[in-house]
């Protein structure tokens, strides 16, 4: 379902003496990936430029990887940069074994403007490099370690991958997402090389052929894959395994593909959505069992404390306690709660990503999509969700062509919809009614318990001298049972976050209602796309907050 994507950036002028040693370092890198991450299919993104790009592509194919070659220029223009006939032959051979993709949406200038060296051509190379760095999970850099002002050069692509900025092309003004967000998924494998020029020695402190892992947070390289990234990749492999395990059920429930431009995204969405519903049912089952057992525990202990000659009830209490603990332990061990939240967050992110693509919307620039705006406040463990979204939007051959008015109208109808009929407006309206009804039941149970207890107390006070001891005990037991049921029901509602979800659904309904009204006021496709972009950003933010809130409400037997 989701591959491990390795992007490549490299110098072209690697000295001949270092070619074979670097080739061995690349082989060692792929061997390490196969050893550490055996359950993830390997995909390599390489522009097949002269030097390290082609070298890595050759080794990737030798290791059984799938090769995707996003080219910044048409092949007839691109090969002009390969002066050597051997390099051209290698390029043609690699193209025959790769999925060659022309980044046509990056081709803003005309062929005439980029036919010769200059800024327009450099910008296309830079955008291709940014595309590779933005869509890979690991960037393999064969680099001398020196900073460079050359637009789109290896140094700038490495810096973009680690910091999110690229002077002359992309300026994010070092916003908080990158300054405060930590290392996130920015993982780099650096192989140090020299340059075939008089000043070609590596940067100070580096030696040719050194190799190791780096991230935005790591000041030095490491020979071992960092543990936090290993966990993130393990989550990706787990998602793949779950998708395979339930492939038949997922396929049976999937809808027809709406658009070829979103086929990969939609397939991944359907898998994540089905798995989220599947594990949600298991979480709810575990919670209901746990709280039912907790109520029975309280009732059993109450009867044990008030009724004589009922010693067996203490054993029933212990049995119920052990059963509740077993349910909570099973849910925790299988990770049902975590999987439910993760897959729901992934599905919601992919839903927005799919609608944006079908409507011809880009989040910020041509190379960016919804994964760059989602769950940035979460820890690195949740970075796997953005990695899956990144891989799902990888295939530029399926990237959106200019969306038609009909496609835009279809997205608006499906996504936003209308109140009481379809779309997210109808969904949130229905959820508000459902959750409000359930919360009303909880409040009613609480009121019955409260006023029932008050009535029994008044009755006991009024007739204390006339009631038999057995009657008093029975009434006290009724009061206790009512209190236990009300308390457990309230705790269950809190664990499910009913009040918070009602507020969230009402907030989302207001957002979509506002978007619907704004869309109805304009027929301009540009303005409509801007509205849908803002709507998607707001929805992503709210889903992230929901994930964070729900993550604290696991099934925990000790807190019932």
XYZ file of C-alpha atoms in Angstrom:
560
model
C 0.000 0.000 0.000
C 2.635 2.558 1.084
C 6.277 2.273 -0.033
C 9.433 3.623 1.557
C 10.445 6.457 -0.766
C 14.106 7.409 -1.096
C 14.909 10.631 -2.915
C 18.296 11.320 -4.480
C 20.299 14.511 -4.772
C 23.919 14.484 -5.818
C 26.801 16.374 -7.339
C 27.529 15.631 -10.955
C 31.301 16.107 -10.879
C 32.356 13.302 -8.536
C 36.041 12.396 -8.994
C 36.587 9.124 -10.848
C 38.599 7.694 -7.934
C 35.597 7.965 -5.628
C 32.950 6.491 -7.916
C 33.340 2.842 -6.935
C 33.804 3.490 -3.187
C 30.668 5.660 -3.229
C 28.853 2.920 -5.133
C 29.741 0.567 -2.280
C 28.426 3.078 0.270
C 25.153 3.223 -1.680
C 24.951 -0.580 -1.695
C 25.522 -0.599 2.055
C 22.750 1.986 2.449
C 20.219 -0.131 0.542
C 21.343 -3.243 2.417
C 20.707 -1.433 5.707
C 17.226 -0.437 4.582
C 16.426 -4.022 3.593
C 17.755 -5.239 6.926
C 16.071 -2.626 9.134
C 12.822 -2.170 7.176
C 12.133 -5.452 5.401
C 8.370 -4.960 5.211
C 8.393 -1.772 3.152
C 8.628 -1.819 -0.632
C 11.434 0.431 -1.823
C 10.813 3.250 -4.292
C 13.631 5.528 -5.443
C 13.088 9.023 -6.836
C 15.940 10.088 -9.075
C 16.104 12.719 -11.794
C 18.777 10.552 -13.496
C 21.218 13.414 -13.829
C 24.878 12.725 -14.504
C 26.896 11.522 -11.512
C 25.350 10.279 -8.307
C 21.752 10.359 -9.579
C 22.460 7.705 -12.162
C 24.745 5.744 -9.842
C 22.046 5.465 -7.166
C 19.419 4.574 -9.754
C 21.577 1.703 -11.017
C 22.052 0.320 -7.516
C 18.367 0.778 -6.685
C 17.364 -1.375 -9.641
C 19.959 -3.950 -8.647
C 18.320 -4.103 -5.203
C 14.870 -4.665 -6.687
C 13.586 -1.176 -6.007
C 11.008 0.577 -8.131
C 12.554 3.542 -9.922
C 10.585 6.730 -10.609
C 12.355 9.399 -12.625
C 10.732 12.851 -12.364
C 12.351 14.880 -15.133
C 12.412 18.675 -14.992
C 12.623 18.974 -18.782
C 11.509 17.058 -21.870
C 14.035 14.304 -22.605
C 15.254 15.960 -25.809
C 16.237 19.063 -23.814
C 17.375 17.214 -20.709
C 19.949 15.086 -22.519
C 21.674 18.255 -23.749
C 23.232 18.435 -20.278
C 24.937 15.063 -20.842
C 28.021 15.845 -22.880
C 29.408 12.310 -22.646
C 27.886 9.651 -24.902
C 28.338 7.035 -22.177
C 26.274 9.136 -19.772
C 23.540 9.534 -22.397
C 23.489 5.797 -22.990
C 23.207 5.190 -19.248
C 20.367 7.701 -19.072
C 18.481 5.957 -21.884
C 19.011 2.549 -20.262
C 17.734 3.781 -16.913
C 14.725 5.461 -18.531
C 13.775 2.142 -20.100
C 13.598 0.562 -16.619
C 12.012 3.482 -14.765
C 8.624 5.101 -14.592
C 9.598 8.302 -16.346
C 7.478 11.228 -15.319
C 7.678 14.665 -16.872
C 6.825 17.288 -14.309
C 4.758 19.120 -16.881
C 3.028 21.261 -14.282
C 6.456 22.678 -13.444
C 7.052 23.667 -17.064
C 6.004 27.274 -16.735
C 8.474 28.757 -19.239
C 8.318 27.797 -22.878
C 10.758 25.299 -24.370
C 12.572 28.190 -26.011
C 13.209 29.878 -22.648
C 14.755 26.739 -21.110
C 16.586 25.459 -24.171
C 19.820 27.061 -22.968
C 21.480 27.475 -19.612
C 20.137 30.269 -17.452
C 17.815 31.174 -14.617
C 14.588 29.722 -16.149
C 16.285 26.353 -16.634
C 17.842 26.478 -13.150
C 14.434 27.168 -11.639
C 13.014 24.033 -13.235
C 15.921 21.978 -11.896
C 15.335 23.505 -8.470
C 11.632 22.713 -8.569
C 12.374 19.123 -9.568
C 14.784 18.851 -6.643
C 12.191 20.307 -4.293
C 9.621 17.847 -5.630
C 11.943 14.934 -4.844
C 12.818 16.254 -1.384
C 9.165 16.954 -0.577
C 7.879 13.528 -1.562
C 10.590 11.278 -0.169
C 10.847 9.772 3.293
C 14.638 9.616 3.190
C 16.846 11.926 1.148
C 20.078 10.255 0.026
C 22.600 13.047 -0.564
C 25.973 12.503 -2.207
C 27.328 15.881 -1.223
C 30.558 17.600 -0.253
C 28.905 19.213 2.773
C 29.506 22.775 1.591
C 26.848 25.472 1.373
C 26.175 26.838 -2.070
C 24.286 29.721 -3.637
C 23.634 27.787 -6.837
C 19.867 27.621 -7.321
C 18.680 24.030 -7.095
C 22.133 22.667 -6.327
C 22.642 19.702 -4.023
C 23.426 21.926 -1.036
C 20.198 23.882 -1.448
C 18.065 20.747 -1.847
C 19.579 19.281 1.328
C 18.913 22.529 3.174
C 15.355 22.604 1.881
C 14.766 19.033 3.030
C 16.014 19.836 6.535
C 14.669 23.368 6.998
C 11.942 23.906 4.392
C 13.538 26.950 2.754
C 15.163 27.388 -0.624
C 16.492 30.885 -1.433
C 15.356 32.222 -4.781
C 12.499 29.751 -5.107
C 10.704 29.129 -1.809
C 10.756 31.413 1.203
C 8.719 30.286 4.147
C 10.272 32.936 6.372
C 11.333 30.236 8.800
C 7.765 29.933 10.058
C 6.971 28.131 13.293
C 6.113 24.913 11.502
C 9.788 24.466 10.680
C 11.501 26.439 13.435
C 9.517 24.958 16.321
C 8.245 21.770 14.764
C 11.411 19.756 15.300
C 13.049 17.257 12.980
C 9.783 15.622 11.971
C 10.259 13.435 8.894
C 13.325 15.295 7.591
C 15.683 12.326 7.474
C 18.900 12.543 5.491
C 21.501 9.924 4.641
C 24.697 11.762 3.765
C 27.539 10.233 1.767
C 30.440 12.664 1.657
C 32.147 13.137 -1.691
C 34.743 15.414 -3.248
C 34.329 17.492 -6.389
C 36.391 17.184 -9.592
C 37.718 20.733 -9.355
C 40.740 22.480 -7.768
C 38.794 23.411 -4.632
C 36.905 20.133 -4.552
C 37.790 18.923 -1.059
C 34.805 18.324 1.254
C 33.797 20.861 3.899
C 35.998 21.258 6.956
C 35.573 18.375 9.372
C 34.355 15.964 6.703
C 36.296 13.265 4.919
C 35.455 11.686 1.566
C 33.307 8.543 1.800
C 32.008 9.262 5.293
C 28.380 8.183 5.563
C 25.640 8.450 8.155
C 22.145 9.554 9.136
C 21.130 13.108 9.934
C 17.934 14.982 10.698
C 17.121 18.624 11.360
C 17.598 17.994 15.088
C 20.828 15.976 14.838
C 24.058 17.938 14.897
C 26.218 14.917 14.040
C 25.725 11.887 11.835
C 24.856 8.440 13.121
C 25.640 5.072 11.573
C 22.349 3.612 12.845
C 18.857 4.575 11.737
C 17.516 6.832 14.541
C 15.067 5.007 16.813
C 12.284 7.576 16.421
C 12.348 7.207 12.639
C 12.503 3.421 12.958
C 9.241 3.601 14.935
C 7.690 5.889 12.330
C 8.565 3.481 9.517
C 7.280 0.572 11.620
C 3.901 2.315 11.792
C 3.882 2.563 7.992
C 4.645 -1.146 7.701
C 1.896 -1.894 10.225
C -0.617 0.037 8.113
C 0.440 -1.969 5.066
C 0.055 -5.234 6.983
C -3.405 -4.277 8.260
C -4.452 -3.268 4.740
C -3.292 -6.625 3.405
C -5.014 -8.572 6.203
C -8.390 -7.013 5.468
C -7.875 -6.462 1.744
C -10.991 -8.391 0.689
C -13.298 -6.493 3.063
C -11.729 -3.154 2.114
C -12.141 -3.905 -1.579
C -15.761 -4.937 -1.088
C -16.583 -1.681 0.684
C -14.649 0.623 -1.644
C -16.445 2.947 -4.000
C -15.612 3.396 -7.658
C -12.649 5.643 -8.369
C -13.979 9.138 -9.062
C -10.901 10.400 -10.857
C -7.721 8.894 -12.261
C -5.904 11.878 -10.791
C -6.717 10.650 -7.274
C -6.699 6.865 -7.775
C -3.766 6.213 -5.412
C -4.986 8.696 -2.812
C -8.522 7.294 -2.893
C -7.347 3.697 -2.613
C -5.263 4.598 0.428
C -8.163 6.619 1.852
C -10.588 3.695 1.572
C -8.122 1.407 3.357
C -7.528 3.917 6.158
C -11.243 4.715 6.491
C -12.247 1.042 6.673
C -9.526 0.271 9.218
C -10.543 3.286 11.322
C -14.151 2.064 11.462
C -12.989 -1.485 12.177
C -10.844 -0.512 15.141
C -13.400 2.021 16.345
C -15.870 -0.854 16.751
C -13.293 -2.782 18.736
C -12.532 0.209 20.946
C -16.230 0.779 21.624
C -16.711 -2.907 22.392
C -13.769 -2.852 24.814
C -15.055 0.318 26.479
C -18.595 -1.013 26.849
C -17.348 -4.282 28.295
C -14.992 -2.468 30.676
C -17.615 -0.069 31.991
C -20.293 -2.768 32.218
C -17.902 -4.894 34.249
C -17.071 -1.864 36.393
C -20.761 -1.304 37.129
C -21.251 -4.955 37.988
C -18.183 -4.806 40.263
C -19.683 -1.906 42.176
C -23.056 -3.610 42.482
C -21.488 -6.911 43.600
C -19.411 -5.196 46.264
C -22.412 -3.175 47.469
C -24.489 -6.317 47.874
C -21.560 -8.057 49.575
C -21.248 -5.199 52.071
C -24.942 -4.984 52.948
C -26.291 -8.495 52.670
C -25.348 -11.175 55.203
C -24.186 -14.644 54.197
C -23.283 -13.509 50.661
C -19.536 -14.156 50.848
C -19.443 -15.577 47.315
C -20.006 -12.024 46.027
C -16.457 -11.019 46.936
C -15.209 -13.748 44.580
C -17.582 -12.478 41.897
C -16.160 -8.986 42.470
C -12.603 -10.266 41.977
C -13.621 -12.216 38.873
C -15.240 -9.136 37.367
C -12.159 -7.048 38.196
C -9.868 -9.588 36.514
C -12.152 -9.723 33.461
C -12.098 -5.938 33.125
C -8.333 -5.910 33.409
C -8.056 -8.588 30.725
C -10.230 -6.554 28.332
C -8.180 -3.388 28.897
C -4.911 -5.307 28.558
C -6.027 -6.908 25.305
C -7.109 -3.553 23.861
C -3.816 -1.950 24.870
C -1.693 -4.863 23.620
C -3.437 -4.893 20.219
C -3.238 -1.098 19.998
C -6.900 -0.722 19.042
C -7.259 2.821 20.351
C -4.041 4.063 18.756
C -4.853 2.421 15.438
C -8.376 3.821 15.411
C -7.143 7.388 15.984
C -4.194 7.123 13.610
C -6.217 5.617 10.783
C -9.039 8.107 11.277
C -6.561 11.004 11.156
C -4.961 9.507 8.039
C -8.336 9.027 6.348
C -9.438 12.597 7.048
C -6.163 13.983 5.732
C -6.409 11.877 2.575
C -10.036 12.902 2.092
C -9.028 16.564 1.937
C -5.996 15.757 -0.188
C -8.210 13.954 -2.695
C -10.759 16.764 -2.921
C -8.020 19.357 -3.303
C -6.432 17.436 -6.129
C -9.698 16.872 -7.965
C -10.496 20.571 -7.657
C -7.038 21.571 -8.920
C -5.922 23.037 -5.580
C -2.372 23.035 -4.220
C -1.805 23.739 -0.547
C 1.000 26.269 -0.988
C 3.032 25.547 -4.082
C 3.138 23.000 -6.866
C 5.193 20.525 -4.866
C 3.154 20.724 -1.642
C -0.029 19.058 -0.543
C -2.103 18.512 2.581
C 0.533 16.489 4.417
C 2.591 19.645 4.993
C -0.187 21.254 7.034
C -1.405 18.268 9.023
C -0.529 17.126 12.557
C 2.490 19.397 12.820
C 1.886 19.759 16.578
C 2.096 16.013 17.110
C 5.172 14.020 18.025
C 7.325 12.242 15.498
C 5.458 8.976 16.032
C 2.554 10.482 14.087
C 4.882 11.581 11.308
C 4.092 8.255 9.632
C 0.661 9.664 8.776
C 2.209 12.527 6.830
C 4.606 10.043 5.232
C 1.707 7.951 3.943
C 0.032 11.098 2.592
C 3.331 12.100 1.010
C 3.645 8.734 -0.733
C 0.008 8.762 -1.861
C 0.547 12.065 -3.667
C 3.855 10.909 -5.114
C 2.812 9.995 -8.612
C 3.038 13.155 -10.694
C 1.724 11.364 -13.771
C -1.575 11.366 -11.896
C -1.234 14.941 -10.660
C -4.168 17.214 -11.460
C -4.565 18.804 -14.806
C -6.401 22.138 -14.790
C -9.701 21.171 -13.178
C -12.855 21.829 -15.144
C -15.820 23.733 -13.781
C -17.734 20.445 -13.708
C -15.031 18.797 -11.577
C -14.997 21.762 -9.208
C -18.784 21.673 -8.880
C -18.642 17.933 -8.219
C -16.116 18.435 -5.412
C -18.246 21.157 -3.844
C -21.328 18.941 -3.974
C -19.578 15.875 -2.562
C -17.392 17.547 0.032
C -19.359 20.547 1.288
C -22.786 19.368 0.204
C -26.062 20.759 1.507
C -27.727 20.635 4.873
C -30.001 17.604 5.324
C -29.035 16.066 1.984
C -25.354 15.270 1.404
C -21.713 16.137 2.027
C -19.984 17.103 5.229
C -22.747 19.552 6.097
C -25.223 16.703 6.299
C -22.707 14.489 8.101
C -22.030 16.983 10.878
C -25.711 17.847 11.188
C -26.503 14.159 11.666
C -23.639 13.638 14.125
C -24.742 16.617 16.217
C -28.212 15.086 16.531
C -26.825 11.624 17.371
C -24.326 12.826 19.973
C -26.805 15.242 21.514
C -29.310 12.402 21.894
C -26.730 10.173 23.568
C -25.655 12.960 25.868
C -29.297 13.565 26.764
C -29.574 9.898 27.792
C -26.547 10.306 30.066
C -28.028 13.416 31.637
C -31.384 11.675 32.079
C -29.756 8.700 33.808
C -27.931 11.106 36.095
C -31.120 12.986 36.929
C -33.013 9.776 37.618
C -30.235 8.651 39.935
C -30.068 12.016 41.700
C -33.777 12.491 42.242
C -34.291 8.818 42.912
C -31.656 8.980 45.617
C -33.181 12.160 47.015
C -36.668 10.587 47.041
C -35.398 7.466 48.780
C -33.530 9.590 51.335
C -36.647 11.625 52.078
C -38.699 8.453 52.338
C -36.194 6.893 54.735
C -36.138 10.053 56.848
C -39.927 10.232 56.994
C -40.560 6.579 57.770
C -37.317 5.562 59.502
C -39.120 4.383 62.624
C -41.745 2.415 60.737
C -39.594 0.568 58.197
C -38.096 -2.822 58.886
C -34.352 -3.301 58.733
C -34.649 -5.402 55.570
C -36.654 -2.646 53.850
C -34.070 -0.046 54.807
C -31.263 -2.225 53.460
C -33.178 -2.767 50.221
C -33.746 0.960 49.741
C -30.087 1.719 50.454
C -29.085 -0.912 47.906
C -31.378 0.683 45.315
C -29.772 4.069 46.009
C -26.297 2.557 45.633
C -27.156 0.791 42.374
C -28.646 3.977 40.916
C -25.534 5.940 41.914
C -23.201 3.318 40.450
C -25.101 3.216 37.138
C -25.116 7.016 36.892
C -21.436 7.302 37.769
C -20.367 4.621 35.296
C -22.519 6.131 32.568
C -20.996 9.571 33.224
C -17.473 8.119 33.184
C -18.246 6.295 29.920
C -19.538 9.515 28.353
C -16.426 11.364 29.517
C -14.133 8.704 28.075
C -15.961 8.952 24.759
C -15.666 12.766 24.967
C -19.334 13.283 24.136
C -19.461 16.940 25.197
C -16.245 17.806 23.382
C -17.351 15.986 20.246
C -20.679 17.835 20.216
C -18.779 21.123 20.395
C -16.406 19.980 17.675
C -19.226 18.843 15.381
C -21.025 22.161 15.881
C -17.809 24.053 15.144
C -17.200 22.020 11.968
C -20.840 22.479 10.938
C -20.392 26.249 11.272
C -17.196 26.117 9.199
C -18.865 24.145 6.408
C -21.990 26.307 6.613
C -19.818 29.397 6.196
C -18.011 27.793 3.275
C -21.325 26.846 1.667
C -22.586 30.403 1.979
C -19.330 31.831 0.599
C -19.375 29.405 -2.333
C -22.966 30.318 -3.127
C -22.027 34.001 -3.310
C -19.505 33.565 -6.127
C -19.241 31.821 -9.482
C -15.536 32.600 -9.854
C -13.575 29.284 -9.884
C -10.479 31.014 -8.471
C -12.387 32.300 -5.457
C -14.121 28.961 -5.009
C -10.768 27.180 -4.898
C -9.490 29.692 -2.360
C -12.538 28.963 -0.203
C -11.985 25.206 -0.486
C -8.306 25.657 0.359
C -9.180 27.614 3.512
C -11.862 25.064 4.368
C -9.380 22.211 4.053
C -6.833 23.988 6.259
C -9.473 24.573 8.947
C -10.626 20.954 8.764
C -7.060 19.634 9.002
C -6.436 21.770 12.073
C -9.619 20.569 13.744
C -8.886 16.916 12.966
C -5.440 17.306 14.488
C -6.958 18.763 17.661
C -9.473 15.928 17.764
C -6.695 13.351 17.471
C -4.768 15.000 20.283
C -7.854 15.125 22.534
C -8.892 11.536 21.902
C -5.382 10.177 22.338
C -5.676 10.869 26.089
C -8.857 8.784 26.438
C -7.698 5.203 26.093
C -9.377 2.219 27.735
C -7.555 2.043 31.065
C -8.885 -0.383 33.656
C -7.132 1.370 36.553
C -9.016 4.639 35.859
C -12.561 3.277 35.602
